[in-house]
Structures are given as structure tokens and as C-alpha cells.
PDB file of C-alpha atoms and ligand atoms in Angstrom:
ATOM      1  CA  UNK A   1      59.181 116.005 100.140  1.00 95.00           C
ATOM      2  CA  UNK A   2      62.496 117.268 101.509  1.00 98.00           C
ATOM      3  CA  UNK A   3      64.634 114.669  99.748  1.00 98.00           C
ATOM      4  CA  UNK A   4      64.801 114.978  95.985  1.00 98.00           C
ATOM      5  CA  UNK A   5      66.192 112.063  93.954  1.00 98.00           C
ATOM      6  CA  UNK A   6      67.189 113.142  90.413  1.00 98.00           C
ATOM      7  CA  UNK A   7      69.460 111.973  87.720  1.00 98.00           C
ATOM      8  CA  UNK A   8      72.383 113.790  86.121  1.00 97.00           C
ATOM      9  CA  UNK A   9      73.700 111.795  83.227  1.00 97.00           C
ATOM     10  CA  UNK A  10      74.600 108.323  84.552  1.00 97.00           C
ATOM     11  CA  UNK A  11      74.610 109.532  88.228  1.00 98.00           C
ATOM     12  CA  UNK A  12      71.880 109.617  90.854  1.00 98.00           C
ATOM     13  CA  UNK A  13      71.725 112.887  92.809  1.00 98.00           C
ATOM     14  CA  UNK A  14      70.034 113.139  96.211  1.00 99.00           C
ATOM     15  CA  UNK A  15      69.404 116.745  97.346  1.00 98.00           C
ATOM     16  CA  UNK A  16      68.324 117.585 100.872  1.00 98.00           C
ATOM     17  CA  UNK A  17      65.855 120.449 100.496  1.00 98.00           C
ATOM     18  CA  UNK A  18      64.652 121.821 103.745  1.00 98.00           C
ATOM     19  CA  UNK A  19      66.281 125.168 103.566  1.00 98.00           C
ATOM     20  CA  UNK A  20      64.202 126.871 106.268  1.00 98.00           C
ATOM     21  CA  UNK A  21      66.017 124.513 108.744  1.00 98.00           C
ATOM     22  CA  UNK A  22      69.340 124.479 106.936  1.00 98.00           C
ATOM     23  CA  UNK A  23      68.451 120.970 105.571  1.00 98.00           C
ATOM     24  CA  UNK A  24      68.386 119.485 109.106  1.00 98.00           C
ATOM     25  CA  UNK A  25      67.615 115.773 109.456  1.00 98.00           C
ATOM     26  CA  UNK A  26      64.119 115.478 110.887  1.00 97.00           C
ATOM     27  CA  UNK A  27      62.699 111.952 111.337  1.00 96.00           C
ATOM     28  CA  UNK A  28      60.646 112.529 108.173  1.00 98.00           C
ATOM     29  CA  UNK A  29      63.861 113.439 106.241  1.00 98.00           C
ATOM     30  CA  UNK A  30      65.593 110.272 107.537  1.00 98.00           C
ATOM     31  CA  UNK A  31      62.632 108.173 106.382  1.00 98.00           C
ATOM     32  CA  UNK A  32      62.727 109.865 102.936  1.00 98.00           C
ATOM     33  CA  UNK A  33      66.479 109.265 102.751  1.00 98.00           C
ATOM     34  CA  UNK A  34      66.062 105.549 103.546  1.00 98.00           C
ATOM     35  CA  UNK A  35      63.542 105.255 100.650  1.00 98.00           C
ATOM     36  CA  UNK A  36      65.835 107.201  98.275  1.00 98.00           C
ATOM     37  CA  UNK A  37      68.871 105.043  99.139  1.00 98.00           C
ATOM     38  CA  UNK A  38      66.790 101.962  98.415  1.00 98.00           C
ATOM     39  CA  UNK A  39      65.808 103.330  94.975  1.00 98.00           C
ATOM     40  CA  UNK A  40      69.417 104.257  94.138  1.00 98.00           C
ATOM     41  CA  UNK A  41      70.614 100.760  95.220  1.00 98.00           C
ATOM     42  CA  UNK A  42      68.140  99.159  92.789  1.00 98.00           C
ATOM     43  CA  UNK A  43      68.995 101.525  89.921  1.00 98.00           C
ATOM     44  CA  UNK A  44      71.590 101.465  87.269  1.00 97.00           C
ATOM     45  CA  UNK A  45      73.271 104.648  88.472  1.00 98.00           C
ATOM     46  CA  UNK A  46      77.096 104.521  88.300  1.00 97.00           C
ATOM     47  CA  UNK A  47      77.423 106.628  91.489  1.00 98.00           C
ATOM     48  CA  UNK A  48      75.384 108.637  93.902  1.00 98.00           C
ATOM     49  CA  UNK A  49      76.000 112.300  94.714  1.00 99.00           C
ATOM     50  CA  UNK A  50      74.515 113.661  97.941  1.00 99.00           C
ATOM     51  CA  UNK A  51      74.203 117.417  98.426  1.00 99.00           C
ATOM     52  CA  UNK A  52      72.106 120.146 100.019  1.00 98.00           C
ATOM     53  CA  UNK A  53      69.854 122.708  98.422  1.00 98.00           C
ATOM     54  CA  UNK A  54      70.804 126.380  98.592  1.00 97.00           C
ATOM     55  CA  UNK A  55      74.119 128.061  99.054  1.00 93.00           C
ATOM     56  CA  UNK A  56      74.196 127.931 102.810  1.00 98.00           C
ATOM     57  CA  UNK A  57      74.041 124.376 104.090  1.00 98.00           C
ATOM     58  CA  UNK A  58      74.742 120.772 103.173  1.00 98.00           C
ATOM     59  CA  UNK A  59      72.931 119.747 106.333  1.00 99.00           C
ATOM     60  CA  UNK A  60      73.017 121.366 109.829  1.00 98.00           C
ATOM     61  CA  UNK A  61      72.591 118.024 111.560  1.00 98.00           C
ATOM     62  CA  UNK A  62      69.820 116.245 113.354  1.00 97.00           C
ATOM     63  CA  UNK A  63      66.761 118.437 113.830  1.00 97.00           C
ATOM     64  CA  UNK A  64      67.519 119.738 117.364  1.00 95.00           C
ATOM     65  CA  UNK A  65      63.853 120.830 117.875  1.00 95.00           C
ATOM     66  CA  UNK A  66      62.797 117.172 117.526  1.00 94.00           C
ATOM     67  CA  UNK A  67      65.439 115.885 119.885  1.00 90.00           C
ATOM     68  CA  UNK A  68      64.060 117.706 122.894  1.00 91.00           C
ATOM     69  CA  UNK A  69      61.921 115.750 125.511  1.00 90.00           C
ATOM     70  CA  UNK A  70      62.514 112.262 124.212  1.00 90.00           C
ATOM     71  CA  UNK A  71      62.520 109.325 126.548  1.00 92.00           C
ATOM     72  CA  UNK A  72      65.642 107.164 126.789  1.00 92.00           C
ATOM     73  CA  UNK A  73      64.025 104.353 124.837  1.00 95.00           C
ATOM     74  CA  UNK A  74      62.926 106.695 122.096  1.00 93.00           C
ATOM     75  CA  UNK A  75      66.444 108.113 121.827  1.00 93.00           C
ATOM     76  CA  UNK A  76      67.874 104.576 121.603  1.00 94.00           C
ATOM     77  CA  UNK A  77      65.381 103.693 118.872  1.00 95.00           C
ATOM     78  CA  UNK A  78      66.095 106.943 116.997  1.00 95.00           C
ATOM     79  CA  UNK A  79      69.851 106.416 117.141  1.00 95.00           C
ATOM     80  CA  UNK A  80      69.492 102.904 115.791  1.00 97.00           C
ATOM     81  CA  UNK A  81      67.210 104.085 112.997  1.00 97.00           C
ATOM     82  CA  UNK A  82      69.538 106.980 111.990  1.00 98.00           C
ATOM     83  CA  UNK A  83      72.579 104.634 112.083  1.00 98.00           C
ATOM     84  CA  UNK A  84      70.649 102.117 109.936  1.00 98.00           C
ATOM     85  CA  UNK A  85      69.756 104.741 107.334  1.00 98.00           C
ATOM     86  CA  UNK A  86      73.335 105.913 107.021  1.00 98.00           C
ATOM     87  CA  UNK A  87      74.529 102.261 106.817  1.00 98.00           C
ATOM     88  CA  UNK A  88      72.297 101.895 103.747  1.00 98.00           C
ATOM     89  CA  UNK A  89      74.314 104.767 102.194  1.00 98.00           C
ATOM     90  CA  UNK A  90      77.645 103.324 103.273  1.00 98.00           C
ATOM     91  CA  UNK A  91      76.812  99.953 101.804  1.00 97.00           C
ATOM     92  CA  UNK A  92      75.355 101.052  98.442  1.00 98.00           C
ATOM     93  CA  UNK A  93      76.585  98.872  95.481  1.00 97.00           C
ATOM     94  CA  UNK A  94      78.007 101.970  93.772  1.00 98.00           C
ATOM     95  CA  UNK A  95      80.401 104.677  95.099  1.00 98.00           C
ATOM     96  CA  UNK A  96      78.868 107.760  96.683  1.00 98.00           C
ATOM     97  CA  UNK A  97      80.198 111.301  96.817  1.00 98.00           C
ATOM     98  CA  UNK A  98      79.127 114.048  99.238  1.00 99.00           C
ATOM     99  CA  UNK A  99      79.131 117.460  97.634  1.00 99.00           C
ATOM    100  CA  UNK A 100      79.449 119.610 100.769  1.00 98.00           C
ATOM    101  CA  UNK A 101      78.057 122.960  99.712  1.00 98.00           C
ATOM    102  CA  UNK A 102      78.046 124.719 103.101  1.00 98.00           C
ATOM    103  CA  UNK A 103      77.456 123.813 106.775  1.00 98.00           C
ATOM    104  CA  UNK A 104      77.922 120.096 107.517  1.00 99.00           C
ATOM    105  CA  UNK A 105      77.420 119.787 111.268  1.00 98.00           C
ATOM    106  CA  UNK A 106      76.506 116.813 113.510  1.00 98.00           C
ATOM    107  CA  UNK A 107      74.270 114.478 111.577  1.00 98.00           C
ATOM    108  CA  UNK A 108      75.111 116.390 108.431  1.00 98.00           C
ATOM    109  CA  UNK A 109      78.804 115.593 108.822  1.00 98.00           C
ATOM    110  CA  UNK A 110      77.848 112.028 109.662  1.00 98.00           C
ATOM    111  CA  UNK A 111      75.895 111.826 106.477  1.00 99.00           C
ATOM    112  CA  UNK A 112      79.020 113.023 104.558  1.00 99.00           C
ATOM    113  CA  UNK A 113      81.117 110.456 106.450  1.00 98.00           C
ATOM    114  CA  UNK A 114      78.840 107.661 105.346  1.00 98.00           C
ATOM    115  CA  UNK A 115      79.613 108.509 101.655  1.00 98.00           C
ATOM    116  CA  UNK A 116      82.635 106.849 100.034  1.00 98.00           C
ATOM    117  CA  UNK A 117      84.086 110.301  99.108  1.00 98.00           C
ATOM    118  CA  UNK A 118      83.754 113.915 100.108  1.00 99.00           C
ATOM    119  CA  UNK A 119      84.200 117.087  97.996  1.00 98.00           C
ATOM    120  CA  UNK A 120      83.864 120.410  99.757  1.00 98.00           C
ATOM    121  CA  UNK A 121      83.077 123.935  98.477  1.00 98.00           C
ATOM    122  CA  UNK A 122      85.751 126.377  99.637  1.00 98.00           C
ATOM    123  CA  UNK A 123      83.166 127.961 101.949  1.00 98.00           C
ATOM    124  CA  UNK A 124      82.127 124.634 103.602  1.00 98.00           C
ATOM    125  CA  UNK A 125      82.177 124.461 107.391  1.00 98.00           C
ATOM    126  CA  UNK A 126      82.276 121.076 109.124  1.00 98.00           C
ATOM    127  CA  UNK A 127      82.111 119.763 112.674  1.00 98.00           C
ATOM    128  CA  UNK A 128      80.571 117.542 115.283  1.00 98.00           C
ATOM    129  CA  UNK A 129      79.225 120.129 117.735  1.00 98.00           C
ATOM    130  CA  UNK A 130      77.024 117.714 119.709  1.00 97.00           C
ATOM    131  CA  UNK A 131      79.202 118.193 122.830  1.00 97.00           C
ATOM    132  CA  UNK A 132      77.977 121.784 122.987  1.00 97.00           C
ATOM    133  CA  UNK A 133      74.450 120.450 123.352  1.00 95.00           C
ATOM    134  CA  UNK A 134      75.556 118.053 126.131  1.00 95.00           C
ATOM    135  CA  UNK A 135      75.367 115.180 123.620  1.00 95.00           C
ATOM    136  CA  UNK A 136      77.684 113.026 121.643  1.00 97.00           C
ATOM    137  CA  UNK A 137      77.281 112.028 117.921  1.00 97.00           C
ATOM    138  CA  UNK A 138      74.532 109.519 117.398  1.00 96.00           C
ATOM    139  CA  UNK A 139      74.545 108.616 113.735  1.00 98.00           C
ATOM    140  CA  UNK A 140      77.997 106.984 113.391  1.00 98.00           C
ATOM    141  CA  UNK A 141      80.301 109.990 113.880  1.00 98.00           C
ATOM    142  CA  UNK A 142      82.355 108.507 116.765  1.00 98.00           C
ATOM    143  CA  UNK A 143      82.976 105.413 114.622  1.00 97.00           C
ATOM    144  CA  UNK A 144      83.454 106.644 111.121  1.00 98.00           C
ATOM    145  CA  UNK A 145      85.469 109.797 111.873  1.00 98.00           C
ATOM    146  CA  UNK A 146      88.408 108.050 113.579  1.00 97.00           C
ATOM    147  CA  UNK A 147      88.398 105.524 110.754  1.00 97.00           C
ATOM    148  CA  UNK A 148      88.738 108.320 108.205  1.00 98.00           C
ATOM    149  CA  UNK A 149      91.204 110.687 109.992  1.00 98.00           C
ATOM    150  CA  UNK A 150      92.584 108.734 112.972  1.00 97.00           C
ATOM    151  CA  UNK A 151      91.815 108.638 116.614  1.00 97.00           C
ATOM    152  CA  UNK A 152      93.808 111.694 117.777  1.00 98.00           C
ATOM    153  CA  UNK A 153      92.209 114.079 115.290  1.00 98.00           C
ATOM    154  CA  UNK A 154      88.775 112.588 115.753  1.00 98.00           C
ATOM    155  CA  UNK A 155      88.976 113.032 119.579  1.00 98.00           C
ATOM    156  CA  UNK A 156      90.066 116.686 119.032  1.00 98.00           C
ATOM    157  CA  UNK A 157      87.096 117.374 116.750  1.00 98.00           C
ATOM    158  CA  UNK A 158      84.435 115.490 118.765  1.00 98.00           C
ATOM    159  CA  UNK A 159      85.472 116.644 122.230  1.00 98.00           C
ATOM    160  CA  UNK A 160      86.063 120.295 121.289  1.00 98.00           C
ATOM    161  CA  UNK A 161      83.031 120.554 119.008  1.00 98.00           C
ATOM    162  CA  UNK A 162      85.029 122.990 116.936  1.00 98.00           C
ATOM    163  CA  UNK A 163      84.344 123.967 113.330  1.00 98.00           C
ATOM    164  CA  UNK A 164      86.725 123.028 110.492  1.00 98.00           C
ATOM    165  CA  UNK A 165      87.029 124.993 107.276  1.00 98.00           C
ATOM    166  CA  UNK A 166      87.521 123.335 103.883  1.00 98.00           C
ATOM    167  CA  UNK A 167      91.272 123.881 103.811  1.00 98.00           C
ATOM    168  CA  UNK A 168      91.784 122.100 107.179  1.00 98.00           C
ATOM    169  CA  UNK A 169      89.397 119.352 106.175  1.00 98.00           C
ATOM    170  CA  UNK A 170      91.454 118.714 103.003  1.00 98.00           C
ATOM    171  CA  UNK A 171      94.758 118.811 104.959  1.00 98.00           C
ATOM    172  CA  UNK A 172      93.664 116.161 107.425  1.00 98.00           C
ATOM    173  CA  UNK A 173      92.004 113.911 104.838  1.00 98.00           C
ATOM    174  CA  UNK A 174      88.425 114.525 105.915  1.00 98.00           C
ATOM    175  CA  UNK A 175      87.606 115.634 102.412  1.00 98.00           C
ATOM    176  CA  UNK A 176      89.198 114.350  99.185  1.00 98.00           C
ATOM    177  CA  UNK A 177      89.067 117.601  97.225  1.00 98.00           C
ATOM    178  CA  UNK A 178      88.086 121.290  97.597  1.00 98.00           C
ATOM    179  CA  UNK A 179      86.073 122.314  94.505  1.00 98.00           C
ATOM    180  CA  UNK A 180      87.400 125.159  92.483  1.00 96.00           C
ATOM    181  CA  UNK A 181      84.039 125.870  90.797  1.00 95.00           C
ATOM    182  CA  UNK A 182      80.547 124.609  91.489  1.00 98.00           C
ATOM    183  CA  UNK A 183      80.797 121.817  94.141  1.00 98.00           C
ATOM    184  CA  UNK A 184      78.052 119.631  92.604  1.00 98.00           C
ATOM    185  CA  UNK A 185      79.809 119.793  89.202  1.00 98.00           C
ATOM    186  CA  UNK A 186      83.088 118.983  90.916  1.00 98.00           C
ATOM    187  CA  UNK A 187      81.543 115.936  92.691  1.00 98.00           C
ATOM    188  CA  UNK A 188      80.091 114.681  89.395  1.00 98.00           C
ATOM    189  CA  UNK A 189      83.470 115.130  87.664  1.00 98.00           C
ATOM    190  CA  UNK A 190      85.088 113.203  90.555  1.00 98.00           C
ATOM    191  CA  UNK A 191      82.568 110.411  90.202  1.00 98.00           C
ATOM    192  CA  UNK A 192      83.023 110.284  86.420  1.00 98.00           C
ATOM    193  CA  UNK A 193      86.579 108.835  86.805  1.00 97.00           C
ATOM    194  CA  UNK A 194      84.963 105.626  88.061  1.00 96.00           C
ATOM    195  CA  UNK A 195      83.033 105.134  84.778  1.00 96.00           C
ATOM    196  CA  UNK A 196      86.182 103.635  83.344  1.00 95.00           C
ATOM    197  CA  UNK A 197      85.989 100.655  85.776  1.00 97.00           C
ATOM    198  CA  UNK A 198      83.559  97.891  86.541  1.00 97.00           C
ATOM    199  CA  UNK A 199      81.233  98.302  89.535  1.00 97.00           C
ATOM    200  CA  UNK A 200      81.972  94.829  90.970  1.00 97.00           C
ATOM    201  CA  UNK A 201      85.768  95.561  91.173  1.00 98.00           C
ATOM    202  CA  UNK A 202      85.064  99.027  92.632  1.00 98.00           C
ATOM    203  CA  UNK A 203      82.773  97.516  95.236  1.00 97.00           C
ATOM    204  CA  UNK A 204      85.203  94.733  96.150  1.00 97.00           C
ATOM    205  CA  UNK A 205      88.013  97.224  96.503  1.00 98.00           C
ATOM    206  CA  UNK A 206      85.973  99.459  98.777  1.00 97.00           C
ATOM    207  CA  UNK A 207      84.741  96.522 100.880  1.00 96.00           C
ATOM    208  CA  UNK A 208      88.266  95.129 101.295  1.00 97.00           C
ATOM    209  CA  UNK A 209      89.556  98.507 102.588  1.00 97.00           C
ATOM    210  CA  UNK A 210      86.555  99.121 104.869  1.00 94.00           C
ATOM    211  CA  UNK A 211      86.747  95.724 106.481  1.00 92.00           C
ATOM    212  CA  UNK A 212      90.378  96.275 107.352  1.00 89.00           C
ATOM    213  CA  UNK A 213      89.178  98.377 110.357  1.00 87.00           C
ATOM    214  CA  UNK A 214      87.188  95.548 111.906  1.00 88.00           C
ATOM    215  CA  UNK A 215      89.744  92.804 112.047  1.00 95.00           C
ATOM    216  CA  UNK A 216      93.459  92.146 112.865  1.00 96.00           C
ATOM    217  CA  UNK A 217      95.934  92.275 110.026  1.00 96.00           C
ATOM    218  CA  UNK A 218      96.141  88.537 109.383  1.00 97.00           C
ATOM    219  CA  UNK A 219      92.381  88.317 109.053  1.00 96.00           C
ATOM    220  CA  UNK A 220      92.276  91.426 106.856  1.00 96.00           C
ATOM    221  CA  UNK A 221      94.848  89.830 104.604  1.00 96.00           C
ATOM    222  CA  UNK A 222      92.635  86.752 104.317  1.00 96.00           C
ATOM    223  CA  UNK A 223      89.699  88.975 103.459  1.00 96.00           C
ATOM    224  CA  UNK A 224      91.734  90.676 100.776  1.00 96.00           C
ATOM    225  CA  UNK A 225      92.788  87.335  99.323  1.00 96.00           C
ATOM    226  CA  UNK A 226      89.121  86.123  99.272  1.00 96.00           C
ATOM    227  CA  UNK A 227      87.811  89.341  97.660  1.00 96.00           C
ATOM    228  CA  UNK A 228      90.716  89.398  95.216  1.00 96.00           C
ATOM    229  CA  UNK A 229      89.878  85.821  94.233  1.00 96.00           C
ATOM    230  CA  UNK A 230      86.233  86.844  93.818  1.00 96.00           C
ATOM    231  CA  UNK A 231      87.319  89.739  91.515  1.00 96.00           C
ATOM    232  CA  UNK A 232      89.234  87.231  89.402  1.00 95.00           C
ATOM    233  CA  UNK A 233      86.025  85.307  88.740  1.00 96.00           C
ATOM    234  CA  UNK A 234      84.252  88.261  87.109  1.00 97.00           C
ATOM    235  CA  UNK A 235      83.930  88.784  83.364  1.00 97.00           C
ATOM    236  CA  UNK A 236      85.304  92.181  83.862  1.00 97.00           C
ATOM    237  CA  UNK A 237      88.632  90.764  85.146  1.00 97.00           C
ATOM    238  CA  UNK A 238      88.939  88.531  82.063  1.00 96.00           C
ATOM    239  CA  UNK A 239      88.143  91.548  79.864  1.00 97.00           C
ATOM    240  CA  UNK A 240      90.637  93.761  81.695  1.00 97.00           C
ATOM    241  CA  UNK A 241      93.507  91.328  81.396  1.00 97.00           C
ATOM    242  CA  UNK A 242      92.631  90.394  77.746  1.00 97.00           C
ATOM    243  CA  UNK A 243      92.515  94.053  76.789  1.00 97.00           C
ATOM    244  CA  UNK A 244      96.008  94.550  78.267  1.00 97.00           C
ATOM    245  CA  UNK A 245      97.391  91.664  76.225  1.00 97.00           C
ATOM    246  CA  UNK A 246      95.626  92.931  73.081  1.00 98.00           C
ATOM    247  CA  UNK A 247      96.838  96.485  73.762  1.00 98.00           C
ATOM    248  CA  UNK A 248      93.347  97.972  73.689  1.00 97.00           C
ATOM    249  CA  UNK A 249      90.991  99.778  76.118  1.00 96.00           C
ATOM    250  CA  UNK A 250      88.867  97.390  78.206  1.00 97.00           C
ATOM    251  CA  UNK A 251      85.097  97.362  77.819  1.00 96.00           C
ATOM    252  CA  UNK A 252      83.844  96.561  81.302  1.00 97.00           C
ATOM    253  CA  UNK A 253      80.236  95.297  81.623  1.00 96.00           C
ATOM    254  CA  UNK A 254      79.788  95.286  85.449  1.00 95.00           C
ATOM    255  CA  UNK A 255      79.692  91.489  85.623  1.00 93.00           C
TER     256      UNK A 255
HETATM  257  N1  DAK B   1      68.008 121.609 113.716  1.00 60.76           N
HETATM  258  C1  DAK B   1      66.838 122.310 113.599  1.00 60.76           C
HETATM  259  N2  DAK B   1      66.807 123.585 113.118  1.00 60.76           N
HETATM  260  C2  DAK B   1      68.005 124.113 112.695  1.00 60.76           C
HETATM  261  C3  DAK B   1      69.177 123.423 112.837  1.00 60.76           C
HETATM  262  C4  DAK B   1      69.199 122.081 113.378  1.00 60.76           C
HETATM  263  N3  DAK B   1      70.293 121.299 113.523  1.00 60.76           N
HETATM  264  N4  DAK B   1      70.222 124.208 112.411  1.00 60.76           N
HETATM  265  C5  DAK B   1      69.609 125.392 112.051  1.00 60.76           C
HETATM  266  N5  DAK B   1      68.291 125.300 112.209  1.00 60.76           N
HETATM  267  C6  DAK B   1      67.265 126.332 111.919  1.00 60.76           C
HETATM  268  C7  DAK B   1      67.385 127.450 112.880  1.00 60.76           C
HETATM  269  O1  DAK B   1      66.651 127.179 114.051  1.00 60.76           O
HETATM  270  C8  DAK B   1      66.777 128.572 112.068  1.00 60.76           C
HETATM  271  O2  DAK B   1      65.352 128.437 112.121  1.00 60.76           O
HETATM  272  P1  DAK B   1      64.394 129.567 112.738  1.00 60.76           P
HETATM  273  O3  DAK B   1      64.788 129.760 114.119  1.00 60.76           O
HETATM  274  O4  DAK B   1      64.662 130.811 111.892  1.00 60.76           O
HETATM  275  O5  DAK B   1      63.007 129.035 112.547  1.00 60.76           O
HETATM  276  C9  DAK B   1      67.204 128.312 110.729  1.00 60.76           C
HETATM  277  O6  DAK B   1      67.612 126.917 110.657  1.00 60.76           O
HETATM  278  C10 DAK B   1      68.475 129.107 110.262  1.00 60.76           C
HETATM  279  O7  DAK B   1      69.482 128.908 111.200  1.00 60.76           O
HETATM  280  P2  DAK B   1      70.218 130.165 111.927  1.00 60.76           P
HETATM  281  O8  DAK B   1      69.326 131.340 112.066  1.00 60.76           O
HETATM  282  O9  DAK B   1      70.843 129.611 113.204  1.00 60.76           O
HETATM  283  O10 DAK B   1      71.331 130.418 110.862  1.00 60.76           O
HETATM  284  P3  DAK B   1      72.830 131.014 111.071  1.00 60.76           P
HETATM  285  O11 DAK B   1      73.365 131.316 109.721  1.00 60.76           O
HETATM  286  O12 DAK B   1      72.742 132.150 112.037  1.00 60.76           O
HETATM  287  O13 DAK B   1      73.658 129.856 111.806  1.00 60.76           O
HETATM  288  C11 DAK B   1      74.442 127.551 112.057  1.00 60.76           C
HETATM  289  C12 DAK B   1      73.905 128.673 111.050  1.00 60.76           C
HETATM  290  C13 DAK B   1      74.550 126.257 111.259  1.00 60.76           C
HETATM  291  C14 DAK B   1      75.782 127.977 112.584  1.00 60.76           C
HETATM  292  C15 DAK B   1      73.405 127.413 113.231  1.00 60.76           C
HETATM  293  O14 DAK B   1      72.080 127.267 112.629  1.00 60.76           O
HETATM  294  C16 DAK B   1      73.668 126.243 114.091  1.00 60.76           C
HETATM  295  O15 DAK B   1      74.595 126.254 114.944  1.00 60.76           O
HETATM  296  N6  DAK B   1      72.844 125.176 113.936  1.00 60.76           N
HETATM  297  C17 DAK B   1      72.943 123.997 114.753  1.00 60.76           C
HETATM  298  C18 DAK B   1      74.150 123.149 114.319  1.00 60.76           C
HETATM  299  C19 DAK B   1      74.317 121.928 115.241  1.00 60.76           C
HETATM  300  O16 DAK B   1      74.490 122.035 116.412  1.00 60.76           O
HETATM  301  N7  DAK B   1      74.171 120.698 114.558  1.00 60.76           N
HETATM  302  C20 DAK B   1      74.317 119.494 115.339  1.00 60.76           C
HETATM  303  C21 DAK B   1      72.966 119.030 115.853  1.00 60.76           C
HETATM  304  S1  DAK B   1      73.095 117.644 116.858  1.00 60.76           S
HETATM  305  C22 DAK B   1      70.825 111.158 118.716  1.00 60.76           C
HETATM  306  C23 DAK B   1      71.677 111.923 119.549  1.00 60.76           C
HETATM  307  C24 DAK B   1      72.366 112.980 119.074  1.00 60.76           C
HETATM  308  C25 DAK B   1      72.186 113.387 117.808  1.00 60.76           C
HETATM  309  C26 DAK B   1      71.319 112.662 116.979  1.00 60.76           C
HETATM  310  C27 DAK B   1      70.712 111.583 117.417  1.00 60.76           C
HETATM  311  N8  DAK B   1      70.068 110.112 119.250  1.00 60.76           N
HETATM  312  C28 DAK B   1      70.272 109.647 120.560  1.00 60.76           C
HETATM  313  C29 DAK B   1      68.893 109.714 118.551  1.00 60.76           C
HETATM  314  C30 DAK B   1      72.785 114.673 117.427  1.00 60.76           C
HETATM  315  C31 DAK B   1      72.892 114.990 116.235  1.00 60.76           C
HETATM  316  C32 DAK B   1      73.160 116.318 115.802  1.00 60.76           C
HETATM  317  O17 DAK B   1      73.312 116.466 114.618  1.00 60.76           O
END
């Protein structure tokens, strides 16, 4: 198994461990990831951390050796499958954090982009180098990158295929933090801040923001009003407002 699902305190941790290929995403790894995301979705984990084994790579992308010699219909099917697997990550009921411990290229960067948040090691290197292979990203990179950093920067990165270091990634908003110490510990510490809040409100907030990209402003405002109204119906909202009135800390119960 190249995908390890473990637990660290209240968090699920998925580690890609195929170090001989810099944790590249073979079809088998994608299938294992799909299974692991399903298990995390059904668990009581407060957040998911995704990382790579070893000091060198988070994930060096799709397995290039497997991409060679595919028919057009096989490629189409593979792209849809890979996109579907990363959509499962994007839509988990809890937040997810990519702990980018080294190279995150191509499908590896797309994996990080499907996480809610990204924390990079100072030595991390990121990019979408598919253009150098005569390809374009196939697991969501052309769609998620511009939504995260804007169209102009995304076009620069995708059409040049260049490599970004952690400092640039932080400056342009591709990653949320650069870790000072161990990147996995930093990702867990980042995720821990969400323990103070209820999962339903966290999920509604994330969904409201993400859906903004798909619709014009007036529809987005309606979505916000709907999801905001939904948040009001939760027990957590009653508890949060009561706690404020009673000048005490809220005890959220995720319902
Ligand atoms: N796939 C397979 N093997 C890989 C790999 C990858 N992406 N990246 C590295 N490896 C393997 C190397 O082949 C080598 O194995 P051996 O040859 O020793 O057996 C081993 O990992 C160590 O790599 P290096 O010897 O190259 O290590 P270096 O430190 O010298 O260089 C590097 C590290 C990350 C700079 C270099 O390995 C590299 O440039 N790797 C490729 C990075 C890359 O181009 N990633 C993007 C891949 S394309 C789709 C369409 C497109 C896509 C997907 C789907 N559909 C239509 C379905 C494209 C997606 C991509 O991600």
C-alpha cells in the first residue's frame, strides 16, 4: 500500500509513501487515495492532513511512466477518474491541510490545491510542469489554481511550467503558511485552531466561499443568505450565541 491512513490526536493523516517514484500518483495510488478519502469522510476526524513520506517529495505528479501510450478514450477516462478522486478530497465534511514537504509538481500540486489549506516546508518546490511534457494539467489544476491565485498568475505558472519556491508561493497566496519547524507538525497546529468551532459552520463557510466562483454576485449572495440561514438552524449556533450572552466559552457539538 502506498497510501497510509493514520491518526494523530483528533486528526486523520494521509501519507503518500512511494518514495522510489517521489510519491507519484499511479493509477493504484489514486484508487487507494479514493478509498482513504471515503474512510476519512465517514470518520470523526476534525481535519485531514495530506503529506508525502520522506524529506524529498510531497508528490512529483501523475506517474509519467504510466501516461505513455494511452489511447484518447483511456486518457479521457483517467482524467475524469483523477478529477473525481480529488473532488472527494475537496468536498470532505471536514477541513483538509496539505503539508507540502518537498516537490509538489503536476498532479502533486493539484492534490495540494484540492485541500482547503496548504502549509509548505521552506524547501518545498511547486509547479505545474505539464507544458514541458507537451501536456496540460488534467486533475483540476487549470480550474483550481486561478480560483486560488487569480487568472494572470495561474496563466504564468501553467504556461511557463516554472517552479515556485515556498517564499513566492506564500507571497502570491498559493500556500497559507511556510512552516518554521517540521511541516507536518505545523499543519497539525494549523488544523488545531478549527477545534474551537463546530464542523457544520466550518463546512457552510467553506461551501459559501467556494460556490462564489461558480455564480454571478447576486446568486452568490443568495447562496450566502441560504447557507447563513442554515447555520442559524444548528444547535451550535444557539450555543454560540447563548455563550456570548452568558459571557462563557461555547461548547460546540457539531450539530
Ligand atoms: N512519475 C514517475 N516517476 C517519477 C516522477 C513522476 N512524475 N517523478 C520522479 N519520478 C521517479 C524518477 O523517474 C526516478 O526513478 P528512477 O528513474 O530512478 O527509477 C525517481 O522518481 C527519482 O527521480 P529523479 O532521479 O528525477 O530525482 P531528482 O531529484 O533528480 O529530480 C524532480 C526530482 C522532481 C525534479 C524530477 O524527478 C522530475 O522532474 N520529475 C517529474 C516532475 C513532473 O514533471 N511532474 C508532472 C507530471 S505530469 C492526464 C493528463 C496529464 C496529467 C495527468 C493526467 N490525463 C489526460 C489523464 C499530468 C499530470 C502530471 O502530473
